[in-house]
Coordinates of N, CA and C in Angstrom, one line a residue:
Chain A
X1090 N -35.0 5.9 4.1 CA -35.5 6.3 2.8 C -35.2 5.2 1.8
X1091 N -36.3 4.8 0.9 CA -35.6 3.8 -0.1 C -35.3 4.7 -1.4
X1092 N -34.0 3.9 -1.9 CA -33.8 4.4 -3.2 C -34.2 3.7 -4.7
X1093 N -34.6 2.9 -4.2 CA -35.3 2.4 -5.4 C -36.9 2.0 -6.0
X1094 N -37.2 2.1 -6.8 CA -38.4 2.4 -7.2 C -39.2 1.1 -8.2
X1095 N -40.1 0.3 -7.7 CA -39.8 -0.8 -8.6 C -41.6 -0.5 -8.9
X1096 N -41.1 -1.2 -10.3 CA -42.5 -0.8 -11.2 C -42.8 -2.2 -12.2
X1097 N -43.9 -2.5 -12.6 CA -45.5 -1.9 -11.6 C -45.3 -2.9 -10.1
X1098 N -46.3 -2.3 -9.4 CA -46.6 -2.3 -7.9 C -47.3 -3.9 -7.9
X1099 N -47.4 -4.5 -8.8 CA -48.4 -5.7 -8.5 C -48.4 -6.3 -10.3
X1100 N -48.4 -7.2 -10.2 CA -48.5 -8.0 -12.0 C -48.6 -9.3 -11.3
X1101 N -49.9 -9.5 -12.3 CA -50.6 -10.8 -12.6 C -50.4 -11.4 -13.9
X1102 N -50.0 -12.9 -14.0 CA -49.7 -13.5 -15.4 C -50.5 -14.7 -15.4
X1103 N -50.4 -15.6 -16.1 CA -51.1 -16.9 -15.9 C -49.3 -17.5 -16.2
X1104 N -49.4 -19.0 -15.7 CA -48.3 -19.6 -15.6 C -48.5 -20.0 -17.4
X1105 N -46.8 -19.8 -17.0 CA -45.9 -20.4 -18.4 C -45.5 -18.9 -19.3
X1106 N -46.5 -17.8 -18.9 CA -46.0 -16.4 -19.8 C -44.7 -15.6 -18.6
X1107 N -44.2 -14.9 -19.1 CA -42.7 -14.2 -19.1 C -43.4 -13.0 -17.7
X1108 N -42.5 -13.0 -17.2 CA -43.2 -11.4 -15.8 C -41.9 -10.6 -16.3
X1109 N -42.1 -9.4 -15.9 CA -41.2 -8.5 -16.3 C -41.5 -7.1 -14.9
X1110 N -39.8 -6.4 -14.2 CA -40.6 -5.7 -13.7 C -39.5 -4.7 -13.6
X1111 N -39.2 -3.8 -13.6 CA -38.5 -2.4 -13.3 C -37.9 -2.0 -12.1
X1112 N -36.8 -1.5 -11.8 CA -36.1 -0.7 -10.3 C -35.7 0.6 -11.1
X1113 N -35.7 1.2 -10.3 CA -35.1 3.0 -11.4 C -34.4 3.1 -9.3
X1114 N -33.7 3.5 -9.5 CA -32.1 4.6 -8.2 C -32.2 5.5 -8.5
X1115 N -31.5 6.4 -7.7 CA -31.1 7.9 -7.7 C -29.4 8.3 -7.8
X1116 N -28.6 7.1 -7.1 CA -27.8 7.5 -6.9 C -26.4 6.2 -7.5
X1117 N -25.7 6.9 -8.2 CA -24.3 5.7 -8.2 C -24.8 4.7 -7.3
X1118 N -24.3 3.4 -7.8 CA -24.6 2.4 -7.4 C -23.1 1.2 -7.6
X1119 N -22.5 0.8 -6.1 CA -21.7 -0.7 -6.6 C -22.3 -1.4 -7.1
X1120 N -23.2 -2.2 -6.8 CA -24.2 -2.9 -7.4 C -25.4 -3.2 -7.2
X1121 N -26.2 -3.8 -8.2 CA -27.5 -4.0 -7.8 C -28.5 -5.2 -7.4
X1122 N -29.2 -5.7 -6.2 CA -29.3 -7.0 -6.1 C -30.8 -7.3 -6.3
X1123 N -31.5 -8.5 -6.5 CA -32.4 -8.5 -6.6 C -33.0 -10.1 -5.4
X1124 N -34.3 -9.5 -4.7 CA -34.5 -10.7 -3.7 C -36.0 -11.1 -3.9
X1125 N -36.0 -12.5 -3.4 CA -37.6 -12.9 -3.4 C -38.1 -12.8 -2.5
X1126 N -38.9 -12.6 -2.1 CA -39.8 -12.7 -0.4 C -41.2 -13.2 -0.7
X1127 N -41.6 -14.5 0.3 CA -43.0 -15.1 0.2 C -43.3 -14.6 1.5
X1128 N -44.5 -14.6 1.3 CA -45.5 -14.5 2.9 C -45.0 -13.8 3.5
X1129 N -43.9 -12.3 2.9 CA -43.8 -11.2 4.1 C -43.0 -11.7 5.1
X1130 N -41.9 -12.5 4.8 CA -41.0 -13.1 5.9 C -40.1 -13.1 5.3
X1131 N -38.7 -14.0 5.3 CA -37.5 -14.1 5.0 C -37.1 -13.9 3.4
X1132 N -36.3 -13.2 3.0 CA -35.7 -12.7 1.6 C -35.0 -13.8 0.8
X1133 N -35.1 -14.3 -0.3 CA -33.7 -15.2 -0.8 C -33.2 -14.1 -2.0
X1134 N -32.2 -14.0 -1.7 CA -31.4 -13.5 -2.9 C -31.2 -14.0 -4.4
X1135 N -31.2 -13.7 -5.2 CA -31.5 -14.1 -7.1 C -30.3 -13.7 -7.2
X1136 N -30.1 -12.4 -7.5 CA -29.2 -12.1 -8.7 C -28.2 -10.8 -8.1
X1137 N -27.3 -11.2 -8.4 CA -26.0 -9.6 -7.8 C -25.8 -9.0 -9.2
X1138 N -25.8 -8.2 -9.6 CA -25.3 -7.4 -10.9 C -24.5 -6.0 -10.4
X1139 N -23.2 -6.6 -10.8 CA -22.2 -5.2 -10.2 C -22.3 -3.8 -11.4
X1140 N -22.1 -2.6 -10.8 CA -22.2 -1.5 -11.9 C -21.5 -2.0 -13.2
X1141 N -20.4 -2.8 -13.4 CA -19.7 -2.5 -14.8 C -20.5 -3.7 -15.8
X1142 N -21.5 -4.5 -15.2 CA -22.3 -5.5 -15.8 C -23.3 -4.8 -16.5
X1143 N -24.0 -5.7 -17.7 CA -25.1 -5.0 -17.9 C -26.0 -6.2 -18.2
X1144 N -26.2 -7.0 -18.0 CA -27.0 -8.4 -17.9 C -25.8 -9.3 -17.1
X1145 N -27.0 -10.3 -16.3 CA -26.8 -11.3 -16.0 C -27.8 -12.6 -16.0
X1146 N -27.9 -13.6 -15.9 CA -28.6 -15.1 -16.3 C -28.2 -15.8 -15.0
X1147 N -29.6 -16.3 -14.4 CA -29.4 -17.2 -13.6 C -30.5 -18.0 -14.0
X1148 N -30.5 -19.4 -14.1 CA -31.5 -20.1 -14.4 C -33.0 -19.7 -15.6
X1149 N -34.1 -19.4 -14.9 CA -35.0 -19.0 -15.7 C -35.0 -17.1 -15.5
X1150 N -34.2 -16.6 -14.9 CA -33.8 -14.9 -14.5 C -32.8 -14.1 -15.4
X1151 N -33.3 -13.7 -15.9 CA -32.6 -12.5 -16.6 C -32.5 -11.2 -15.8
X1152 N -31.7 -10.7 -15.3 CA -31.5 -9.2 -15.1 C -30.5 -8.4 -16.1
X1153 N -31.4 -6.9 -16.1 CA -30.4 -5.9 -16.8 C -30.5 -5.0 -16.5
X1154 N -29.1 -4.1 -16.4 CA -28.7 -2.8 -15.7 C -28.4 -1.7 -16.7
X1155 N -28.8 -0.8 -17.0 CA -28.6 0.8 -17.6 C -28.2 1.7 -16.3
X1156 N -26.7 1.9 -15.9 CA -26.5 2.9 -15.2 C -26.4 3.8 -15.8
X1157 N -26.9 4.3 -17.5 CA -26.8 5.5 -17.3 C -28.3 6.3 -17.1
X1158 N -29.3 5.3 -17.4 CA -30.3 5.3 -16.8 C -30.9 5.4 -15.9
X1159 N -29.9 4.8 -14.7 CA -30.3 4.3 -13.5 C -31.3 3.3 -12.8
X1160 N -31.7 2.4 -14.0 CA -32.6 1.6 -13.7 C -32.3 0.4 -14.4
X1161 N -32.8 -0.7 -13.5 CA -32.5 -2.4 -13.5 C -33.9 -3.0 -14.3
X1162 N -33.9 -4.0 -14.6 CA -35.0 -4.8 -15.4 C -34.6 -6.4 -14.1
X1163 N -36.0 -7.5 -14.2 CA -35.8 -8.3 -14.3 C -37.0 -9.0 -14.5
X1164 N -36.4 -10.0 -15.3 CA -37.0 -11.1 -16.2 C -37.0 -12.3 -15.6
X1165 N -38.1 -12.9 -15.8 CA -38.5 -14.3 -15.1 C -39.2 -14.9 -16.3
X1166 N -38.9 -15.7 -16.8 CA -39.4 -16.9 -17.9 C -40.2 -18.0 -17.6
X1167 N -40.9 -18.1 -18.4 CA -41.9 -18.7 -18.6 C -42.5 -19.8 -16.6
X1168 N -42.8 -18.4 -16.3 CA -43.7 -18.4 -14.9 C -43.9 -19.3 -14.4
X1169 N -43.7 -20.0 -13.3 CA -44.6 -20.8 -12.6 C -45.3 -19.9 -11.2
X1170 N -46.2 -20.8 -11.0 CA -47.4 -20.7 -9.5 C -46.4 -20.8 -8.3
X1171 N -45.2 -21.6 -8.3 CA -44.1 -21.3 -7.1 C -43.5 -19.3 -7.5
X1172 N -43.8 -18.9 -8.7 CA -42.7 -17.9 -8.7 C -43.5 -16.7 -7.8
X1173 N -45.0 -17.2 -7.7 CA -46.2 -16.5 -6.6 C -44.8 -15.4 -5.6
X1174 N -44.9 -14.2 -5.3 CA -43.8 -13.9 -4.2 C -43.9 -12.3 -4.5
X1175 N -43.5 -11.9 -3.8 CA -42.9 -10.1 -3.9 C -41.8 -10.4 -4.5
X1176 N -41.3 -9.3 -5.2 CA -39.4 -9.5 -5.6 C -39.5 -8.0 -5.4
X1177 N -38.0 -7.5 -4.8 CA -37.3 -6.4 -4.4 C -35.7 -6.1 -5.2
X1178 N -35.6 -5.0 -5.7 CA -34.7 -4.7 -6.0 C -33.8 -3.7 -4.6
X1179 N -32.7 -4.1 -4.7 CA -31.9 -3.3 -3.5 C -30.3 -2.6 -4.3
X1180 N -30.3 -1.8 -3.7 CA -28.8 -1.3 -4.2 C -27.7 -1.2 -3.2
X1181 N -26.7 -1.2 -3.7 CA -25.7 -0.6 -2.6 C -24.7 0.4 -3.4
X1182 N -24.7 1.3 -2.5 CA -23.7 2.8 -3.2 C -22.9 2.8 -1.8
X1183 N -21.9 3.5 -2.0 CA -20.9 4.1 -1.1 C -21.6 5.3 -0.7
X1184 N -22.5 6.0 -1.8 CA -23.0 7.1 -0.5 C -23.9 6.7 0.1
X1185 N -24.5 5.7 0.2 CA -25.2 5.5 1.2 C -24.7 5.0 2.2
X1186 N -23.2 4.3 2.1 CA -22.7 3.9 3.2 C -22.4 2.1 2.9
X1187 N -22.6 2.0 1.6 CA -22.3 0.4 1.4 C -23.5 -0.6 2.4
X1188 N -24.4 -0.1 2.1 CA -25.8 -1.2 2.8 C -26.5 -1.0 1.8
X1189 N -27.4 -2.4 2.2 CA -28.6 -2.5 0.9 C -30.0 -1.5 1.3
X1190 N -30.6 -1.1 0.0 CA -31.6 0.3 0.1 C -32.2 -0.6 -0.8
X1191 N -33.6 -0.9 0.0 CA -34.9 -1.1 -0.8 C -35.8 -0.2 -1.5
X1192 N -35.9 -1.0 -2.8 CA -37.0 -0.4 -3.1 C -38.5 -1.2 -2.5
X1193 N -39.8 -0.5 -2.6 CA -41.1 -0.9 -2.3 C -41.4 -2.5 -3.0
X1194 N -40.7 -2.7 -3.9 CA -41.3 -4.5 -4.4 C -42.0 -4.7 -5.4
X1195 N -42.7 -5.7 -5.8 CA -43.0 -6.0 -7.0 C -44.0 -7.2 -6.6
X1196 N -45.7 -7.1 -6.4 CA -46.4 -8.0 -5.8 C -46.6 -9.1 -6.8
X1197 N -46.2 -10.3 -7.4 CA -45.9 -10.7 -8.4 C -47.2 -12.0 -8.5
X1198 N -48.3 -12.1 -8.9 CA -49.0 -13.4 -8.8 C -49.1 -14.4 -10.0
X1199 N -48.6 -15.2 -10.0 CA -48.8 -16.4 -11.1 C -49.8 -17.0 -11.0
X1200 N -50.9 -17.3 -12.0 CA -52.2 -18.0 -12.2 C -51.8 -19.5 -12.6
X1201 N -52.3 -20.6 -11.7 CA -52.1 -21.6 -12.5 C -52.9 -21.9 -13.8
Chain B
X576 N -25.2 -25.6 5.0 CA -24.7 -25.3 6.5 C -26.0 -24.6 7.1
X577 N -26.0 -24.5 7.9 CA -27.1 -23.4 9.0 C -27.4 -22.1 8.4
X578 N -28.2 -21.4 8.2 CA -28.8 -20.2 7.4 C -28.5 -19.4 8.4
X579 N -29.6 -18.3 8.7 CA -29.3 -17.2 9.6 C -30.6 -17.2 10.2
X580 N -30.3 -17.4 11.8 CA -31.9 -17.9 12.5 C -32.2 -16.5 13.5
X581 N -33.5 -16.6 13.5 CA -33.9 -15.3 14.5 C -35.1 -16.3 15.4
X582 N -35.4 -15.3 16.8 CA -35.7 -15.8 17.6 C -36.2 -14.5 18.5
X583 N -37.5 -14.6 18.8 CA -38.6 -15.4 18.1 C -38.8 -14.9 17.2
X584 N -39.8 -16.0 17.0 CA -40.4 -15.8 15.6 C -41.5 -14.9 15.4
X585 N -42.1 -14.8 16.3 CA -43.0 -13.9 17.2 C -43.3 -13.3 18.3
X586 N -43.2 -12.1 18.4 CA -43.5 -12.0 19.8 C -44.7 -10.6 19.6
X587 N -44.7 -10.7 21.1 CA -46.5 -10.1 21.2 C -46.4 -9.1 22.4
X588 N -46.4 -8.0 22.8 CA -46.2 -7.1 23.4 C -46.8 -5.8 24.1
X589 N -47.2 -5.1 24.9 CA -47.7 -4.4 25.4 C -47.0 -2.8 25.1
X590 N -47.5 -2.1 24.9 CA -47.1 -0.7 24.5 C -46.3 -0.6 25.9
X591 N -45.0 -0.2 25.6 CA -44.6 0.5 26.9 C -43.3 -0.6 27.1
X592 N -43.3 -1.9 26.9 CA -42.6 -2.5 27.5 C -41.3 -3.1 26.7
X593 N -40.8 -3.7 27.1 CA -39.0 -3.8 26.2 C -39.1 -5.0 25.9
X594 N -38.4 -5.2 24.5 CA -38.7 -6.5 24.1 C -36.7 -7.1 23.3
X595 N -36.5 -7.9 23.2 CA -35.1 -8.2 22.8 C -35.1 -9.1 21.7
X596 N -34.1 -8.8 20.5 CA -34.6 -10.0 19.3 C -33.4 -10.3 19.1
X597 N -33.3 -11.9 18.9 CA -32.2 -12.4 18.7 C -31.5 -12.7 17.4
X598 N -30.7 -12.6 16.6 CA -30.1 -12.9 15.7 C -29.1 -13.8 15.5
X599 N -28.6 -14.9 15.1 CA -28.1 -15.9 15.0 C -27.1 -16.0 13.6
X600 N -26.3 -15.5 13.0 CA -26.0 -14.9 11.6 C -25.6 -16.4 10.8
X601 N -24.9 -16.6 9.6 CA -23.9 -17.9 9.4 C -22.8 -17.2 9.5
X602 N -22.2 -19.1 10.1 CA -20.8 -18.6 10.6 C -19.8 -18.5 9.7
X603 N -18.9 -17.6 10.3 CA -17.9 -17.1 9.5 C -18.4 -15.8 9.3
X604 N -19.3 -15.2 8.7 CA -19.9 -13.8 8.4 C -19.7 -12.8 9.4
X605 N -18.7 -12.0 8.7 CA -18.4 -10.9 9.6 C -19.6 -10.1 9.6
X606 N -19.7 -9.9 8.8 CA -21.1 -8.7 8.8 C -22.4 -9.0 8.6
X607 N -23.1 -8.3 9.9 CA -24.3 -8.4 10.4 C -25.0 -6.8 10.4
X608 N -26.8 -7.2 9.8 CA -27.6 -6.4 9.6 C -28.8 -6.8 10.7
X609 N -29.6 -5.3 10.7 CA -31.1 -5.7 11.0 C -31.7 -4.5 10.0
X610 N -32.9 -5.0 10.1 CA -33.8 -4.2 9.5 C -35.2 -4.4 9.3
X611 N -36.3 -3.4 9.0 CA -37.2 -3.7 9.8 C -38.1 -3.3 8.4
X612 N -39.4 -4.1 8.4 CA -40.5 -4.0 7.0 C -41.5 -3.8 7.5
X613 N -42.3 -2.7 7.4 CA -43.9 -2.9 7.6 C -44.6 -3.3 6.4
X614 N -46.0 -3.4 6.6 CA -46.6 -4.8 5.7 C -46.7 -3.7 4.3
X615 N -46.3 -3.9 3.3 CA -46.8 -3.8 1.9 C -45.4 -2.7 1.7
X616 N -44.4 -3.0 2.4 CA -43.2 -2.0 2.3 C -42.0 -2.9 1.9
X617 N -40.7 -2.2 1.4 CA -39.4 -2.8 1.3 C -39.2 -2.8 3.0
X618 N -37.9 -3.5 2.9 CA -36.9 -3.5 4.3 C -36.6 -2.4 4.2
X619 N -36.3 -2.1 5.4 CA -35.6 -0.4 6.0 C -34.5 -0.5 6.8
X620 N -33.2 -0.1 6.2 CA -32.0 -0.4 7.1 C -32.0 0.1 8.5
X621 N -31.6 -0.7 9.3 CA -31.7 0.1 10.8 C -29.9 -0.1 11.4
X622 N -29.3 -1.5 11.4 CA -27.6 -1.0 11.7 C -26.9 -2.0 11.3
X623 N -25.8 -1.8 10.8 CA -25.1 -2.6 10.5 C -23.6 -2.9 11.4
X624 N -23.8 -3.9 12.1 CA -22.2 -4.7 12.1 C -21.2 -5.0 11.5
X625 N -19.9 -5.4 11.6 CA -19.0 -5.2 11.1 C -18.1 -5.9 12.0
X626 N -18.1 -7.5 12.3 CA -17.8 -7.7 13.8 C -18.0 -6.9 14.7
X627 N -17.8 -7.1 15.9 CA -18.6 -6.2 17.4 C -19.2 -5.0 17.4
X628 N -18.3 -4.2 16.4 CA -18.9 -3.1 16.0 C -19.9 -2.5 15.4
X629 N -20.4 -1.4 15.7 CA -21.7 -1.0 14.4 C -21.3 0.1 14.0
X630 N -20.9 -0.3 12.6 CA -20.2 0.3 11.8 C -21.1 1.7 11.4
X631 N -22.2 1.4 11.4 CA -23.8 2.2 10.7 C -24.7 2.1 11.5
X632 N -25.3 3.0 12.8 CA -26.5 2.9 13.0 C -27.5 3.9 12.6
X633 N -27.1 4.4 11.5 CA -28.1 5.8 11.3 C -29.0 5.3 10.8
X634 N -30.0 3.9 10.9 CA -31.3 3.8 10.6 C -32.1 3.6 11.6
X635 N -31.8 3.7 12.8 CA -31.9 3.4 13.9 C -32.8 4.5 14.2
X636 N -34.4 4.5 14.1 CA -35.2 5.5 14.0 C -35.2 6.5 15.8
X637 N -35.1 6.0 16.7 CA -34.8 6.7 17.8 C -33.6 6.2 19.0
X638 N -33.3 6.7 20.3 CA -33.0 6.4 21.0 C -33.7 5.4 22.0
X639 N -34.6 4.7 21.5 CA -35.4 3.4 22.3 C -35.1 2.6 21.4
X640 N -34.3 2.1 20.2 CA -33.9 1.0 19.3 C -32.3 1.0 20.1
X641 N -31.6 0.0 20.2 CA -30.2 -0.3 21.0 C -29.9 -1.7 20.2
X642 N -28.3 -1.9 19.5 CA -28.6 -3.4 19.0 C -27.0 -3.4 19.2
X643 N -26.9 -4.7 19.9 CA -25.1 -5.1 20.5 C -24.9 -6.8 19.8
X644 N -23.4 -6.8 20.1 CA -22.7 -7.7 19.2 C -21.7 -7.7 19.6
X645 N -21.8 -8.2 21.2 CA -20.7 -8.5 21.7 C -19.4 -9.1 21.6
X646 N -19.7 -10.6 21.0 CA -18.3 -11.2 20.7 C -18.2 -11.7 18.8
X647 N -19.1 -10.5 18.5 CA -19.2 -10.5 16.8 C -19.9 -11.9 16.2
X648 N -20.6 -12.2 16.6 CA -21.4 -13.3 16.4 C -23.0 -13.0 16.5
X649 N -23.2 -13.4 17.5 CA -24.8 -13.8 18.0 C -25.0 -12.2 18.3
X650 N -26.2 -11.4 17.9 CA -26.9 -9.8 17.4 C -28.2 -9.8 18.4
X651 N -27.9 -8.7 19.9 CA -29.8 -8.6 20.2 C -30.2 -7.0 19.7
X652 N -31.1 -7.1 19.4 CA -31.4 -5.9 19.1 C -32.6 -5.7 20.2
X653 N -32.2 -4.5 20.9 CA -33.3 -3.6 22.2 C -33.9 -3.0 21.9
X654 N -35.7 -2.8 22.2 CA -36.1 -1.6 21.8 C -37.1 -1.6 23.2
X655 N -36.7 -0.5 23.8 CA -37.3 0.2 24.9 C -38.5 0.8 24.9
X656 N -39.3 0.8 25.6 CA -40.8 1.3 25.4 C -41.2 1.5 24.4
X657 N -41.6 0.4 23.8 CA -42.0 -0.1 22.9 C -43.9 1.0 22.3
X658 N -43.7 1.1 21.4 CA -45.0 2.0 20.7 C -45.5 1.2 19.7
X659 N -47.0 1.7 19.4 CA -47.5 0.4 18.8 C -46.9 0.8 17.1
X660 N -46.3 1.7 16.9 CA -45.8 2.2 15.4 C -44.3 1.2 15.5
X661 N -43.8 0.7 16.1 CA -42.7 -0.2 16.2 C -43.7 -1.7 15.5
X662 N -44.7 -2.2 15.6 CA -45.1 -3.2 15.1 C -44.9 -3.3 13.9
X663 N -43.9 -4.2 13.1 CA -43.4 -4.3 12.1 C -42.7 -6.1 12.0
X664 N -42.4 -6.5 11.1 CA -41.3 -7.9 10.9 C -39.7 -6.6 11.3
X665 N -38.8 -7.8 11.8 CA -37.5 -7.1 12.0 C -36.7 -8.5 11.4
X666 N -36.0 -7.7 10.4 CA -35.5 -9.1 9.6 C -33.5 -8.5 9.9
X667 N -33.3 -9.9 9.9 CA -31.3 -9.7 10.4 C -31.4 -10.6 8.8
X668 N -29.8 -10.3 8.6 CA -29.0 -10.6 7.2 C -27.5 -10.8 8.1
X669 N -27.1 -11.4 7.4 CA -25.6 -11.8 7.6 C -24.6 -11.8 6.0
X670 N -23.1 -11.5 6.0 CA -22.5 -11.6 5.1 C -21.2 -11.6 5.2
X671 N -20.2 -11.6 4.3 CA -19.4 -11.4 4.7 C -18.3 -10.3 4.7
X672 N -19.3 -9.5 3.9 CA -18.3 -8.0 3.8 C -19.9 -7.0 3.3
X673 N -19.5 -5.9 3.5 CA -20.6 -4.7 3.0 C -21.2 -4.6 1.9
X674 N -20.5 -5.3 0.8 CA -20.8 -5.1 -0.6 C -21.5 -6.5 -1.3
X675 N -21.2 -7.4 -0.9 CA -22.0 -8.9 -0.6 C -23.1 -9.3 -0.6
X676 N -23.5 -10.2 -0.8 CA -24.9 -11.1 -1.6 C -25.1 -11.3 0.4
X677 N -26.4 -10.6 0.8 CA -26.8 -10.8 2.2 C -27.5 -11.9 2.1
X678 N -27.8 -12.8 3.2 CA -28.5 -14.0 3.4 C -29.0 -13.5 4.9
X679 N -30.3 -13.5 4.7 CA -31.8 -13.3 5.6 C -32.4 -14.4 6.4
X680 N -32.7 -14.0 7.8 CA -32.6 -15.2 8.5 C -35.1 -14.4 7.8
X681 N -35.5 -15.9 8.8 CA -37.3 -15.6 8.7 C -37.4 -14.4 9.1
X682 N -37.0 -13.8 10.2 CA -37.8 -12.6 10.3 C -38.2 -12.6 12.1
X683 N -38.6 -11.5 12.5 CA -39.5 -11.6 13.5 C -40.6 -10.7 13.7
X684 N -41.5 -11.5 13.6 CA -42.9 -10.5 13.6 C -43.0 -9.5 14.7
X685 N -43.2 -8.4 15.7 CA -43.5 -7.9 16.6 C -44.6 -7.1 16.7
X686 N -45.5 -7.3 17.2 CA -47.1 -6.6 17.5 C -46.7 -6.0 19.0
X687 N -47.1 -4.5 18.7 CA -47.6 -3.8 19.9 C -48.6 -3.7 20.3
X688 N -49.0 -3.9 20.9 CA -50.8 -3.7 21.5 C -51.0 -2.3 22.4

């Protein structure tokens, strides 16, 4: 089962404007991660944001966490045509057993 | 250093028959994952390692999925009579502990016919 919920299901931008996209959990979470995937193959990892964080910055990536919400944000600035990709939000909780739990993704297209 | 490689990259299969996927993790990483995507889906945990051990196989959708790690390194994952609802990518991760930033090898496509 996945526990995460990432919203909207698909966003289109033209390059240079901001993408923005949503994860909502269900359950306590250690932390929350976020990954890239092109072409439906291998994942790269972005950003780790542990529960007692509530933003983090990597490069052009902003993430933010509301645990009492239960839902994550991430932010991508000013777009490029490489940022073309799915992105997944994953969690890890102890009740789940400390493994990562996908949510469905985020079909992400940049217009040149 | 060397990522996390899977092998093959593809494979192509007959309903019915047994197929074996290789995982290759980075070294040093004790902990080893698979897990498996169909198309327009997240990953889906299927078991987790822990050196030799599988610490977690309860995503392991039946008793025809089998995945060993003999000398806590190199991961095959078995799946026995193979059904064309098994055609999915099966993606391994490596790390170094449970709670850790995983690193994802490509993937391996598998078509049942």
């Amino acid at each position: 089962s996945q526990q995460g919920e990432e919203d909207p299901q698909a966003l289109s931008i033209q390059e240079g404007e901001n993408a923005t996209m949503n994860c909502s959990y269900k359950t306590s979470i250690n932390n929350l991660q976020w990954y890239r995937q092109n072409s439906g193959r291998g994942l790269v990892h972005l950003i780790l944001i542990r529960s007692n964080e509530r933003e983090k910055h990597s490069g052009r990536l902003r993430v933010t966490l509301d645990t009492s919400k239960k839902s994550s944000s991430l932010l991508i600035t000013a777009s490029r045509a490489a940022d073309t990709a799915s992105y997944f939000c994953a969690t890890v909780s102890r009740a789940a057993g400390n493994k990562l739990t996908f949510g469905g993704g985020t079909r992400v297209l940049v217009k040149p | 250093g060397a990522g996390v490689s899977q092998t093959p990259s593809n494979k192509v299969t007959e309903k019915g028959k047994y197929v074996e996927l290789r995982c290759d993790p980075i070294s040093g990483h004790t902990a080893l994952y698979w897990y498996r995507q169909s198309l327009g889906q997240g990953p889906e945990f299927l078991i987790y390692f822990q050196g030799t051990g599988a610490a977690d196989d309860s995503g392991l959708p039946n008793d025809r999925f089998f995945a060993v790690r003999p000398e806590g390194s190199v991961s095959t994952l078995k799946i026995q009579r193979t059904e064309r609802g098994d055609s999915a990518v099966y993606l391994c991760a490596s790390s170094f502990g449970p709670i850790n930033e995983q690193f994802f090898g490509p993937g391996t496509r598998l078509t049942v016919l």
